[in-house]
Amino acid sequence: MEQLFDLALLNTALRVLTPILLAALGGALCARVGLFNVGLEGFMLLGAFSAIAGNYFFGNVLLAILFAILVVLVFSFMFAYLSINLKANVIVVGIAMNALAAGLTTFSLRALFDVKGAFYDKEMVGLPKWNIPVLEDIPVVGPILSGHTPLVYLAFLIAGVMWYYFYRTKSGFRFLASGENPLAASSLGLRVQRYQYGAVLASGVLCALAGAQLSLGQLTMFTEGMTDGRGFIALVATMLGQSGPLGVTASSLLFGFMEAISIRFQGLALPTHFTQMLPYIVTIAAMFFFKDKSFLKDAQKQGSSSR
Amino acid sequence: MNKWMKMLSPLVQPAAAVLVGLLVGAVAIVIAGGEVLETYKEMWNGAFGGFYFLTNTLSRATPIILVGLGAAFAFRAGFFNLGAPGQMIFGALAASLVGLYMPGPGWLVSIAALLAGVIAGGLWSVMAGYFDARFAVNLLISTLLLNYIADLLAGYLVAYPLKDTSGSAAMAQSAMLDKSVWLPKLFSGMPLHIGFVFAVVLAVIIYVLLKRSVIGYEVRMLGGNPLFALYGGINRGTMMLGAMFFSGGLAGLGGAVEILGSQYRYIDGALTTADYAWTGIMAALLARSHPLGTLAAALFLAALQTGGQGVERNTEVPLEVGAIIQAALILFISARFTYDFLKRRKGSKSHGTAV
C-alpha cells in the first residue's frame, strides 16, 4: 500500500485532472443552455495540437495558448452556427466534430511537420511550473499544491468564477433561465441564442486551455489522438456534477484521482483496466439517483428525436 | 415526370454533401502540397481500381454496413443508440470465445460463434434499454458510457486471462482461431468473405421489414410520433427492449463477422482504432436511417477509407484526407435535419423562436 499512496499521487492527480476539469466546465456551460456538447473531445484535441503548432511557430508559450484558443474558437463557432442557427442535431454535430478534429490533427501533423504519430521539438518550451513562495514550505500541503502549471490554478479559479457568475450575478441568472426554459426566457426578452453562442464559444476557450495543458503541461509534445477519451470523461464529469461548477469540480477531482492511480498502477505493472473503468461505472450508477435534472431532459429531447 | 422528381429529390442533398466533402478534401490536399485530381484518382484506384482493391473495400464495408443497419433500426424507432462500439466489441469477443473453446465440427462452431456474437451484442445493448425503460436512465448517455466499459473489459480479458501466450509478441490479443472456423472467402486469395453477403441480405430484409410488416410500421410510428404510438397502444418499453436487442445484435454480428472473416482473433483496440462502429453510425446518419441508403453510405465511407490508404501509398498526401472529407460530409448533412425542421415548423408559428 505504501507504494500506492503518497503525496506525489495527489500532486499527479491535480495535474491530470486539470484538462478534465477545464473541459467539463465548458461542457457544463453548454449543458446549462440545453446544448449537449459531445464535441469536447475534438475541441480539446484541436487545442492540444494548435498549442504545439503555435509554440513551434511563435516560440512563445503565451502566444501558443492564444493561438490554440483562436483555432478552437473557429471550430466552436462552426459548432454553434450549425446547432443553433441551422438547428442541426447537436449530438450529430458533436460526433462529426470529433471525427473532424481527429482527422485534421493527424493530417496537419503530416502536412505541417512531416512526422507520423508524434511531434516533438527540443526548442519548444513548455508551460512554466509555479512554485508558490509561502505555500511550498508548508509540510503536507506544499508538495501537493505547489509546482503546477498556471493552468492548473486557473482551472480552479474559473470554477469559482463560474459559480459566482451562475448564482450571484444577474447575467448568470438569465443564462441559467435561458437554458431552463428557453421559451419563457425569450418571452421575457432574453436573447437566448446569444447566451447559447456565449456558452459554446466559452466552452471552446476552456477546451483549448485543456488541450494546452495536455500538450504543454508535462512533456511538450503532441501525439495522435492524445486526448484519449478525456473529452468524454469530461462529459461524464459534467453529467455526474449535475452541470454545476462545484459538482463538476468534485467529480473531476474524483476522476483525476482515478487517473493518477491508473498511472501508478501502470508503473507497478498492475492491470489498469478497472481503475479506468470506474468513472464510467460511477456515472451510470449516479444516473439511477439523479435523473430529473434539466440537462438530462434536454439530452433526452435530443435522444428521443433521432431525425 | 413528377414521379421521377419525387424519387430523385431525397438524393439532392446527399449529392451536394458529397460535393462539399470533396471540395473540403481538395483544399486539404492543396495544403498538403498534393495535386488534387491526381490524388482523387489515386483515391479512386485505392478503393475500386482493380479486383483486389474492390474486394478489399467491400470487406472493409462489411462490419460498417452491419453496425450501420443496427444504428439505423434504433434511430427509426426513435432510440439514439450510440453504443455500437461496445456492442460490436462484445459481439467480437463472444464470437472469438466460442470459436476458440467450443468443440465440434468447424461449420457448426462458426455458426454458433456468429449467433453468440449477435446475442452478446444484443444483451449488452438491451441492458441500456432496460435501464432507460425501467429506471429512466438516459439511453444516449448510458450507451456512450457502456462503450468504454466494454472496451476496457475486453481489453482486460485479452491482456490477462485469455492472452495468447504462444506467440513471441507481447500484444494483448486472444489466441488464433482454428482455420476450420474461419468464414469462407467469396473469391480465393481476396479479402472478401461471406459476411458481406449476410450484410447485403440483411439490409434488404430490414428494408422490407420496416416498409411492409406490422412490426416495421409500429417501429416507424414510434420513431415518427411517440405520442401517437402511445395512443395507438404500442408499449414503448417492450418496443425499446426489442429494438435495442435487434440494434445491438446487428452491431454484435458486425464484430463477430469481422473476427471470423478477417482478423481471426480478438486484438485489443483493433476494432476501435479502425473506427468501424462510429463509421457505421455515420453511415446511418448520412442515409437518414434508410436501410438500403445505409448500405450505400457504408460502402461510400469504406471506399473513402480504403481510398485514403491508396492515397497514402502513392502520394505525399496523408490518408486522413478521407477522414476530413467524411467529417465535412456529416457536418453538411446534419444541416439537413434543419431544413426539414424549418419546413415543418413554417405552418405553426406558435412554437416561438427560441428552440
XYZ file of C-alpha atoms in Angstrom:
662
model
C 0.000 0.000 0.000
C 2.834 2.377 0.710
C 3.919 2.175 -2.874
C 0.446 3.126 -3.943
C -0.401 6.157 -1.899
C 1.851 9.075 -1.183
C 1.801 12.814 -1.634
C 3.143 12.638 -5.176
C -0.013 10.754 -6.122
C -2.151 13.713 -5.097
C 0.202 16.031 -6.963
C -0.215 13.918 -10.091
C -3.968 13.881 -9.547
C -4.095 17.682 -9.583
C -2.068 17.768 -12.783
C -4.130 15.197 -14.682
C -7.489 16.442 -13.523
C -6.916 19.906 -14.964
C -7.727 19.129 -18.618
C -10.780 17.187 -17.473
C -11.942 19.983 -15.193
C -11.477 22.702 -17.817
C -13.330 20.764 -20.487
C -16.025 19.663 -18.049
C -16.680 23.281 -17.082
C -17.102 24.016 -20.781
C -19.461 21.070 -21.048
C -21.413 22.369 -18.057
C -21.840 25.777 -19.692
C -23.213 24.129 -22.829
C -25.433 21.738 -20.880
C -26.898 24.658 -18.949
C -28.190 26.260 -22.148
C -29.556 22.981 -23.428
C -26.762 22.006 -25.804
C -25.254 18.622 -25.058
C -21.723 19.121 -26.300
C -20.300 15.765 -27.386
C -17.573 17.612 -29.253
C -15.456 18.400 -26.170
C -13.048 15.639 -27.120
C -12.470 17.096 -30.565
C -12.135 20.653 -29.295
C -9.567 19.505 -26.764
C -7.593 17.624 -29.390
C -7.582 20.655 -31.671
C -6.470 22.788 -28.725
C -3.623 20.412 -27.904
C -2.426 20.374 -31.496
C -2.687 24.083 -32.153
C -0.943 24.854 -28.858
C 2.021 22.800 -30.018
C 1.884 24.283 -33.520
C 1.705 27.801 -32.065
C 4.557 27.024 -29.728
C 6.679 25.798 -32.618
C 5.983 28.738 -34.914
C 5.896 31.599 -32.421
C 8.326 30.220 -29.852
C 6.275 31.683 -27.048
C 4.009 29.846 -24.648
C 1.546 32.673 -24.222
C 1.162 33.170 -27.965
C 0.820 29.408 -28.336
C -2.107 29.348 -25.936
C -3.707 32.337 -27.625
C -3.310 30.614 -30.980
C -4.909 27.456 -29.583
C -7.819 29.494 -28.260
C -8.246 31.186 -31.631
C -8.261 27.923 -33.568
C -10.725 26.229 -31.253
C -12.935 29.331 -31.282
C -13.271 28.974 -35.050
C -14.423 25.389 -34.679
C -16.714 26.083 -31.764
C -18.257 28.880 -33.790
C -18.922 26.340 -36.502
C -20.477 24.038 -33.902
C -22.623 26.880 -32.585
C -23.744 28.046 -36.009
C -24.709 24.551 -37.126
C -26.545 23.620 -33.963
C -28.127 26.970 -33.058
C -28.837 28.701 -36.359
C -29.168 25.736 -38.657
C -30.765 23.652 -35.868
C -28.725 20.600 -36.726
C -28.810 17.778 -34.199
C -26.248 18.712 -31.544
C -25.146 15.137 -30.998
C -24.527 14.575 -34.688
C -22.551 17.794 -34.984
C -20.544 16.795 -31.917
C -19.714 13.368 -33.321
C -18.721 14.896 -36.647
C -16.577 17.499 -34.866
C -14.712 14.742 -33.047
C -14.087 12.923 -36.308
C -13.023 16.145 -37.985
C -10.625 17.002 -35.173
C -9.071 13.531 -35.202
C -8.613 13.616 -38.965
C -7.475 17.211 -39.140
C -4.841 16.993 -36.411
C -3.309 13.801 -37.807
C -3.441 15.264 -41.295
C -1.821 18.533 -40.210
C 0.821 16.650 -38.274
C 1.901 15.134 -41.583
C 1.320 18.213 -43.695
C 2.991 20.746 -41.383
C 5.698 18.816 -39.599
C 6.077 15.808 -41.869
C 6.007 13.352 -38.996
C 3.714 10.487 -38.108
C 2.389 9.626 -34.697
C 4.010 12.281 -32.551
C 5.702 15.649 -32.817
C 8.422 16.811 -30.509
C 10.991 19.576 -30.789
C 13.704 20.356 -28.271
C 13.398 24.077 -28.922
C 9.872 24.221 -27.599
C 9.318 25.483 -24.094
C 6.521 24.052 -22.016
C 4.324 25.830 -19.539
C 6.213 27.201 -16.554
C 5.801 25.491 -13.190
C 4.917 27.832 -10.398
C 6.422 27.280 -7.006
C 4.281 29.347 -4.733
C 6.546 31.089 -2.182
C 4.969 30.515 1.226
C 2.814 27.568 0.282
C 5.621 25.311 -0.864
C 7.188 25.328 2.597
C 4.117 24.015 4.381
C 4.769 20.295 5.016
C 1.898 18.231 3.594
C 0.011 20.803 1.558
C 3.053 22.306 -0.106
C 4.217 19.353 -2.200
C 0.641 18.745 -3.337
C -0.434 22.251 -4.250
C 2.807 23.840 -5.348
C 4.804 23.345 -8.521
C 1.984 23.177 -11.041
C 1.472 24.993 -14.310
C -0.540 28.232 -14.158
C -3.383 26.462 -15.976
C -3.925 24.172 -13.005
C -4.596 27.125 -10.729
C -6.554 28.862 -13.462
C -8.890 25.874 -13.788
C -9.929 26.083 -10.158
C -10.202 29.847 -10.405
C -12.511 29.518 -13.407
C -14.664 27.037 -11.499
C -15.020 29.586 -8.703
C -15.767 32.410 -11.110
C -18.358 30.276 -12.819
C -20.060 29.560 -9.523
C -20.147 33.269 -8.757
C -21.461 34.049 -12.227
C -24.209 31.429 -12.098
C -25.524 32.120 -8.648
C -24.542 35.666 -7.733
C -24.943 37.763 -10.873
C -27.968 38.903 -12.806
C -26.492 37.879 -16.119
C -25.712 34.408 -14.793
C -29.256 34.027 -13.591
C -30.505 34.933 -17.062
C -28.024 32.480 -18.536
C -29.474 29.693 -16.406
C -33.019 30.795 -17.176
C -32.467 30.698 -20.905
C -31.355 27.109 -20.580
C -34.031 26.070 -18.106
C -36.913 27.284 -20.209
C -35.870 28.933 -23.467
C -39.419 29.761 -24.408
C -40.199 31.602 -21.196
C -36.826 33.312 -21.248
C -37.279 34.577 -24.778
C -40.804 35.746 -23.978
C -39.231 37.949 -21.292
C -36.962 39.437 -23.899
C -33.797 37.482 -23.163
C -31.656 36.786 -26.188
C -31.473 33.049 -25.722
C -29.377 32.481 -28.803
C -26.803 34.951 -27.559
C -26.390 33.006 -24.336
C -26.124 29.783 -26.308
C -23.413 31.216 -28.513
C -21.635 32.535 -25.457
C -21.724 29.115 -23.822
C -20.398 27.253 -26.858
C -17.630 29.773 -27.518
C -16.636 29.802 -23.855
C -16.521 26.022 -23.855
C -14.249 26.278 -26.895
C -11.862 28.521 -24.964
C -11.913 26.182 -21.982
C -11.244 23.152 -24.172
C -8.361 24.976 -25.843
C -6.850 25.569 -22.396
C -7.475 21.928 -21.530
C -5.673 20.846 -24.685
C -2.800 23.229 -23.988
C -2.356 21.778 -20.519
C -2.312 18.332 -22.093
C 0.320 19.074 -24.728
C 2.386 21.768 -22.999
C 1.840 20.929 -19.340
C 4.062 17.933 -18.846
C 6.037 16.742 -21.855
C 5.629 19.485 -24.502
C 4.731 17.201 -27.337
C 1.733 16.202 -29.422
C 0.762 12.633 -30.146
C -2.059 11.486 -32.391
C -5.324 11.188 -30.503
C -3.575 12.299 -27.313
C -6.825 13.303 -25.625
C -7.570 9.574 -25.463
C -11.211 9.873 -24.409
C -10.591 12.625 -21.845
C -13.209 14.762 -23.564
C -15.742 12.040 -22.917
C -14.565 11.684 -19.332
C -15.103 15.430 -19.043
C -18.592 14.961 -20.438
C -19.146 12.319 -17.806
C -17.826 14.672 -15.120
C -20.300 17.265 -16.351
C -23.149 14.818 -16.012
C -22.067 13.477 -12.652
C -21.580 17.024 -11.380
C -25.095 17.964 -12.474
C -23.604 20.764 -14.594
C -22.914 22.866 -11.518
C -19.418 24.319 -11.082
C -18.909 22.802 -7.651
C -20.279 19.401 -8.586
C -18.183 19.358 -11.734
C -15.081 20.226 -9.736
C -15.808 17.448 -7.265
C -16.368 14.829 -9.952
C -13.259 15.994 -11.832
C -11.288 15.558 -8.618
C -12.584 12.006 -8.384
C -11.711 11.202 -11.992
C -8.322 12.889 -11.737
C -7.564 10.784 -8.712
C -8.633 7.646 -10.599
C -6.341 8.550 -13.480
C -3.453 9.200 -11.126
C -3.993 5.766 -9.577
C -4.093 4.251 -13.059
C -0.767 5.867 -13.852
C 0.617 4.494 -10.609
C -0.729 1.005 -11.408
C 0.937 1.187 -14.790
C 4.237 1.906 -13.076
C 3.755 -1.198 -10.938
C 2.647 -3.325 -13.931
C -0.798 -3.930 -12.457
C -3.912 -4.027 -14.656
C -5.297 -0.530 -15.055
C -8.496 -1.537 -16.783
C -10.715 -1.481 -13.731
C -9.477 1.807 -12.344
C -10.014 3.340 -15.768
C -13.478 1.848 -15.879
C -14.538 3.338 -12.570
C -15.512 6.842 -13.790
C -17.994 5.340 -16.218
C -19.444 2.896 -13.727
C -19.778 5.584 -11.056
C -21.561 7.829 -13.523
C -24.017 5.181 -14.671
C -24.707 4.339 -11.044
C -25.201 8.022 -10.285
C -27.682 8.322 -13.131
C -30.004 5.981 -11.273
C -30.257 8.547 -8.498
C -30.218 11.934 -10.191
C -32.431 11.964 -13.168
C -34.973 14.693 -13.299
C -32.441 17.433 -13.763
C -32.929 19.849 -16.585
C -29.862 18.970 -18.602
C -30.857 15.343 -18.698
C -34.246 16.293 -20.015
C -32.533 18.349 -22.664
C -30.384 15.426 -23.577
C -33.472 13.285 -23.685
C -35.083 15.712 -26.084
C -32.061 15.180 -28.267
C -32.230 11.478 -27.680
C -35.849 10.952 -28.478
C -35.746 12.594 -31.878
C -33.093 10.970 -33.908
C -34.066 12.586 -37.160
C -42.002 13.335 -64.625
C -43.352 14.249 -61.239
C -42.757 10.746 -60.004
C -39.138 10.907 -61.079
C -38.684 14.206 -59.304
C -40.143 12.692 -56.174
C -37.763 9.777 -56.354
C -34.720 11.918 -57.027
C -35.339 14.724 -54.561
C -34.052 12.851 -51.488
C -30.796 12.322 -53.353
C -30.150 16.013 -53.979
C -28.758 16.901 -50.609
C -26.564 13.819 -50.183
C -25.124 14.527 -53.611
C -24.488 18.143 -52.646
C -22.924 16.949 -49.394
C -20.564 14.632 -51.279
C -19.582 17.555 -53.485
C -18.908 19.786 -50.479
C -16.919 16.991 -48.838
C -14.774 16.560 -51.936
C -14.229 20.329 -52.105
C -13.067 20.438 -48.497
C -10.850 17.455 -49.255
C -9.414 19.314 -52.248
C -8.474 22.230 -50.004
C -6.762 19.832 -47.615
C -4.896 18.196 -50.488
C -3.639 21.556 -51.756
C -2.484 22.476 -48.250
C -0.600 19.198 -48.008
C 1.093 20.063 -51.296
C -0.615 17.456 -53.458
C -2.181 17.542 -56.895
C -5.980 17.498 -56.449
C -7.034 15.476 -59.495
C -4.060 13.169 -59.198
C -4.868 12.500 -55.542
C -8.525 11.815 -56.218
C -7.505 9.462 -58.988
C -5.292 7.591 -56.549
C -8.157 7.561 -54.085
C -10.476 6.028 -56.682
C -7.823 3.475 -57.581
C -7.219 2.640 -53.945
C -10.913 1.933 -53.461
C -12.035 0.476 -56.792
C -9.035 0.218 -59.127
C -8.733 -3.490 -59.731
C -10.498 -6.523 -58.376
C -8.348 -6.873 -55.271
C -8.971 -3.290 -54.177
C -12.681 -3.580 -54.865
C -12.993 -6.682 -52.702
C -10.824 -5.022 -50.058
C -13.243 -2.106 -49.942
C -16.245 -4.410 -49.754
C -14.683 -6.407 -46.967
C -13.965 -3.234 -45.016
C -17.552 -2.149 -45.589
C -18.989 -5.392 -44.182
C -18.871 -4.578 -40.440
C -19.705 -0.945 -41.187
C -22.882 -1.982 -43.007
C -23.978 -4.272 -40.183
C -23.343 -1.688 -37.477
C -24.992 0.986 -39.620
C -28.095 -1.160 -40.097
C -28.332 -1.676 -36.358
C -27.985 2.033 -35.689
C -30.483 2.861 -38.425
C -33.041 0.478 -36.946
C -32.735 2.013 -33.478
C -32.872 5.544 -34.902
C -36.003 4.605 -36.849
C -37.660 3.558 -33.614
C -36.555 6.847 -32.068
C -33.835 5.480 -29.803
C -30.489 7.195 -30.030
C -28.295 4.147 -29.576
C -24.673 5.307 -29.596
C -23.481 2.073 -28.060
C -22.462 0.364 -31.278
C -18.726 0.380 -30.451
C -19.279 -1.507 -27.209
C -21.894 -3.828 -28.673
C -19.547 -4.640 -31.527
C -16.718 -5.389 -29.103
C -18.898 -7.761 -27.113
C -20.026 -9.480 -30.298
C -16.439 -9.886 -31.410
C -15.323 -11.132 -28.015
C -18.146 -13.661 -27.724
C -17.504 -14.906 -31.252
C -13.820 -15.418 -30.597
C -14.520 -17.184 -27.295
C -16.972 -19.598 -28.898
C -14.649 -20.043 -31.842
C -11.771 -20.895 -29.538
C -13.390 -23.121 -26.957
C -16.467 -24.801 -28.468
C -15.879 -28.382 -29.580
C -17.482 -29.770 -32.730
C -17.234 -29.505 -36.489
C -15.955 -26.216 -37.904
C -19.131 -25.089 -39.668
C -21.200 -25.636 -36.528
C -18.748 -23.712 -34.356
C -18.714 -20.962 -36.944
C -22.498 -20.596 -36.884
C -22.559 -20.815 -33.100
C -19.904 -18.106 -32.922
C -21.949 -15.806 -35.143
C -25.041 -16.413 -33.015
C -23.037 -15.813 -29.852
C -21.906 -12.501 -31.320
C -25.490 -11.472 -32.015
C -26.642 -12.471 -28.551
C -23.726 -10.843 -26.723
C -24.088 -7.556 -28.612
C -27.845 -7.664 -28.208
C -27.770 -8.309 -24.471
C -25.218 -5.572 -23.855
C -27.486 -3.231 -25.772
C -30.677 -4.402 -24.056
C -29.091 -3.591 -20.719
C -29.018 0.097 -21.642
C -32.557 -0.178 -22.996
C -33.740 -1.775 -19.772
C -32.095 0.932 -17.666
C -33.936 3.540 -19.708
C -37.309 1.804 -19.816
C -37.316 0.795 -16.160
C -35.238 3.422 -14.342
C -35.293 6.345 -16.807
C -31.516 6.319 -17.141
C -30.920 8.291 -20.305
C -30.209 5.896 -23.158
C -27.936 8.168 -25.146
C -25.597 8.727 -22.216
C -25.623 5.193 -20.875
C -24.864 3.645 -24.275
C -21.976 6.097 -24.696
C -20.571 5.164 -21.286
C -21.033 1.421 -21.771
C -18.726 1.611 -24.811
C -15.763 2.382 -22.591
C -16.668 -0.264 -20.076
C -16.942 -2.881 -22.840
C -13.643 -1.851 -24.394
C -11.791 -1.920 -21.084
C -13.366 -5.202 -20.001
C -12.485 -6.920 -23.269
C -9.039 -5.327 -23.101
C -8.536 -6.779 -19.634
C -9.691 -10.241 -20.711
C -7.298 -10.484 -23.634
C -4.453 -8.887 -21.702
C -4.665 -11.318 -18.778
C -6.851 -14.451 -18.628
C -7.240 -15.049 -22.363
C -3.907 -13.719 -23.521
C -2.258 -15.570 -26.367
C 0.938 -16.910 -24.853
C 2.058 -18.977 -27.834
C 3.452 -16.134 -29.916
C 6.519 -14.113 -29.139
C 4.695 -10.809 -29.451
C 3.665 -9.202 -26.178
C 0.439 -7.882 -27.675
C -2.851 -8.054 -25.843
C -4.732 -10.484 -28.030
C -6.536 -13.794 -27.822
C -5.252 -16.971 -29.421
C -5.755 -17.504 -33.154
C -8.952 -19.257 -34.250
C -8.714 -22.625 -35.916
C -8.828 -22.462 -39.704
C -11.961 -24.616 -39.875
C -13.929 -21.918 -38.071
C -12.990 -19.104 -40.476
C -15.759 -17.739 -42.651
C -15.327 -18.830 -46.278
C -13.906 -16.314 -48.716
C -16.026 -15.414 -51.723
C -13.057 -15.443 -54.106
C -9.853 -17.275 -53.381
C -6.962 -15.005 -52.493
C -9.205 -11.992 -51.993
C -10.091 -10.469 -48.618
C -13.845 -10.513 -49.228
C -15.703 -13.076 -47.098
C -19.247 -14.348 -46.904
C -20.108 -11.827 -44.184
C -20.624 -9.276 -46.943
C -23.444 -11.386 -48.346
C -25.045 -11.507 -44.898
C -24.823 -7.737 -44.675
C -26.460 -7.116 -48.057
C -29.208 -9.664 -47.438
C -29.897 -8.199 -44.011
C -30.133 -4.715 -45.486
C -32.830 -5.898 -47.884
C -34.629 -7.834 -45.145
C -34.670 -4.833 -42.835
C -35.885 -2.622 -45.656
C -38.809 -4.947 -46.342
C -39.445 -5.431 -42.630
C -39.692 -1.705 -41.992
C -41.685 -0.981 -45.085
C -44.139 -3.870 -45.245
C -44.554 -5.563 -41.879
C -46.708 -4.679 -38.898
C -43.684 -4.533 -36.620
C -41.952 -2.251 -39.071
C -44.955 0.030 -39.102
C -45.007 0.129 -35.322
C -41.298 0.910 -35.217
C -41.686 3.754 -37.668
C -44.730 5.070 -35.842
C -42.873 5.054 -32.521
C -39.954 6.908 -34.053
C -42.085 9.306 -36.031
C -44.556 10.265 -33.340
C -44.152 8.648 -29.909
C -47.351 10.174 -28.556
C -49.426 8.851 -31.414
C -47.806 5.452 -30.965
C -48.699 5.507 -27.282
C -52.253 6.427 -28.200
C -52.288 3.576 -30.688
C -51.500 1.129 -27.902
C -47.822 0.495 -28.523
C -45.837 -0.376 -25.431
C -42.767 1.823 -25.615
C -40.863 -0.197 -23.024
C -41.279 -3.508 -24.810
C -40.527 -1.930 -28.156
C -37.414 -0.356 -26.689
C -36.080 -3.663 -25.443
C -36.835 -5.350 -28.756
C -35.381 -2.580 -30.889
C -32.291 -2.307 -28.725
C -31.701 -6.052 -28.872
C -32.035 -6.051 -32.628
C -29.832 -2.995 -32.998
C -27.140 -4.262 -30.648
C -27.376 -7.739 -32.161
C -26.565 -6.348 -35.595
C -23.587 -4.483 -34.175
C -22.516 -7.669 -32.421
C -22.847 -9.589 -35.673
C -20.654 -6.932 -37.285
C -17.994 -7.624 -34.675
C -18.365 -11.405 -34.975
C -18.109 -11.321 -38.759
C -15.002 -9.174 -38.589
C -13.364 -11.653 -36.211
C -14.366 -14.821 -38.078
C -13.846 -13.357 -41.533
C -10.815 -11.084 -41.339
C -8.931 -10.894 -38.067
C -9.331 -14.457 -36.710
C -8.555 -13.342 -33.149
C -9.593 -10.599 -30.765
C -6.859 -7.969 -30.707
C -7.189 -5.256 -28.091
C -8.143 -1.978 -29.736
C -8.242 -3.345 -33.288
C -11.954 -2.635 -33.669
C -11.869 0.788 -32.062
C -8.843 2.123 -33.916
C -10.365 1.098 -37.237
C -13.454 3.058 -36.179
C -15.895 0.594 -37.735
C -18.642 1.374 -35.276
C -18.571 5.162 -35.482
C -18.352 4.931 -39.258
C -21.421 2.701 -39.196
C -23.311 5.220 -37.081
C -22.265 7.947 -39.509
C -23.490 5.847 -42.427
C -26.885 5.561 -40.765
C -26.961 9.311 -40.158
C -25.903 10.061 -43.725
C -28.630 7.825 -45.111
C -31.175 9.178 -42.672
C -31.685 5.690 -41.253
C -32.897 4.228 -44.539
C -31.642 0.598 -44.634
C -30.677 0.491 -48.302
C -29.323 4.025 -48.066
C -27.233 2.921 -45.088
C -25.828 0.121 -47.227
C -24.829 2.615 -49.915
C -23.455 5.139 -47.422
C -21.416 2.439 -45.672
C -19.907 1.387 -48.996
C -19.094 5.009 -49.753
C -17.454 5.652 -46.389
C -15.490 2.399 -46.610
C -14.320 3.470 -50.077
C -13.148 6.795 -48.617
C -11.082 4.885 -46.071
C -9.534 2.339 -48.418
C -9.096 5.111 -50.983
C -7.256 7.101 -48.345
C -4.883 4.165 -47.914
C -4.249 4.213 -51.658
C -3.512 7.933 -51.475
C -1.098 7.328 -48.627
C 0.716 4.607 -50.573
C 1.205 6.522 -53.779
C 1.293 10.238 -52.971
C 2.597 12.623 -50.349
C -0.912 13.293 -49.049
C -1.738 11.564 -45.735
C -4.589 9.071 -45.614
C -6.539 11.223 -43.149
C -7.788 13.210 -46.115
C -10.519 10.553 -46.184
C -11.440 11.302 -42.571
C -11.604 15.023 -43.302
C -13.905 14.505 -46.283
C -16.068 12.226 -44.175
C -16.420 14.716 -41.324
C -17.183 17.603 -43.677
C -19.847 15.446 -45.281
C -21.533 14.660 -41.987
C -21.436 18.276 -40.860
C -23.041 19.350 -44.104
C -25.661 16.656 -43.993
C -26.547 17.431 -40.383
C -27.821 20.785 -41.580
C -30.450 18.843 -43.462
C -32.197 17.980 -40.217
C -32.758 21.637 -40.079
C -34.152 22.097 -43.439
C -36.964 19.642 -42.729
C -37.440 21.143 -39.325
C -37.965 24.591 -40.783
C -40.353 23.288 -43.387
C -42.434 21.515 -40.799
C -42.473 24.460 -38.470
C -43.351 27.048 -41.056
C -47.062 26.445 -40.716
C -47.273 26.788 -36.967
C -45.637 29.873 -35.591
C -46.861 29.162 -32.084
C -43.646 27.499 -31.036
C -41.727 30.722 -30.753
C -38.223 31.315 -31.931
C -36.162 30.002 -29.078
C -35.722 26.331 -29.731
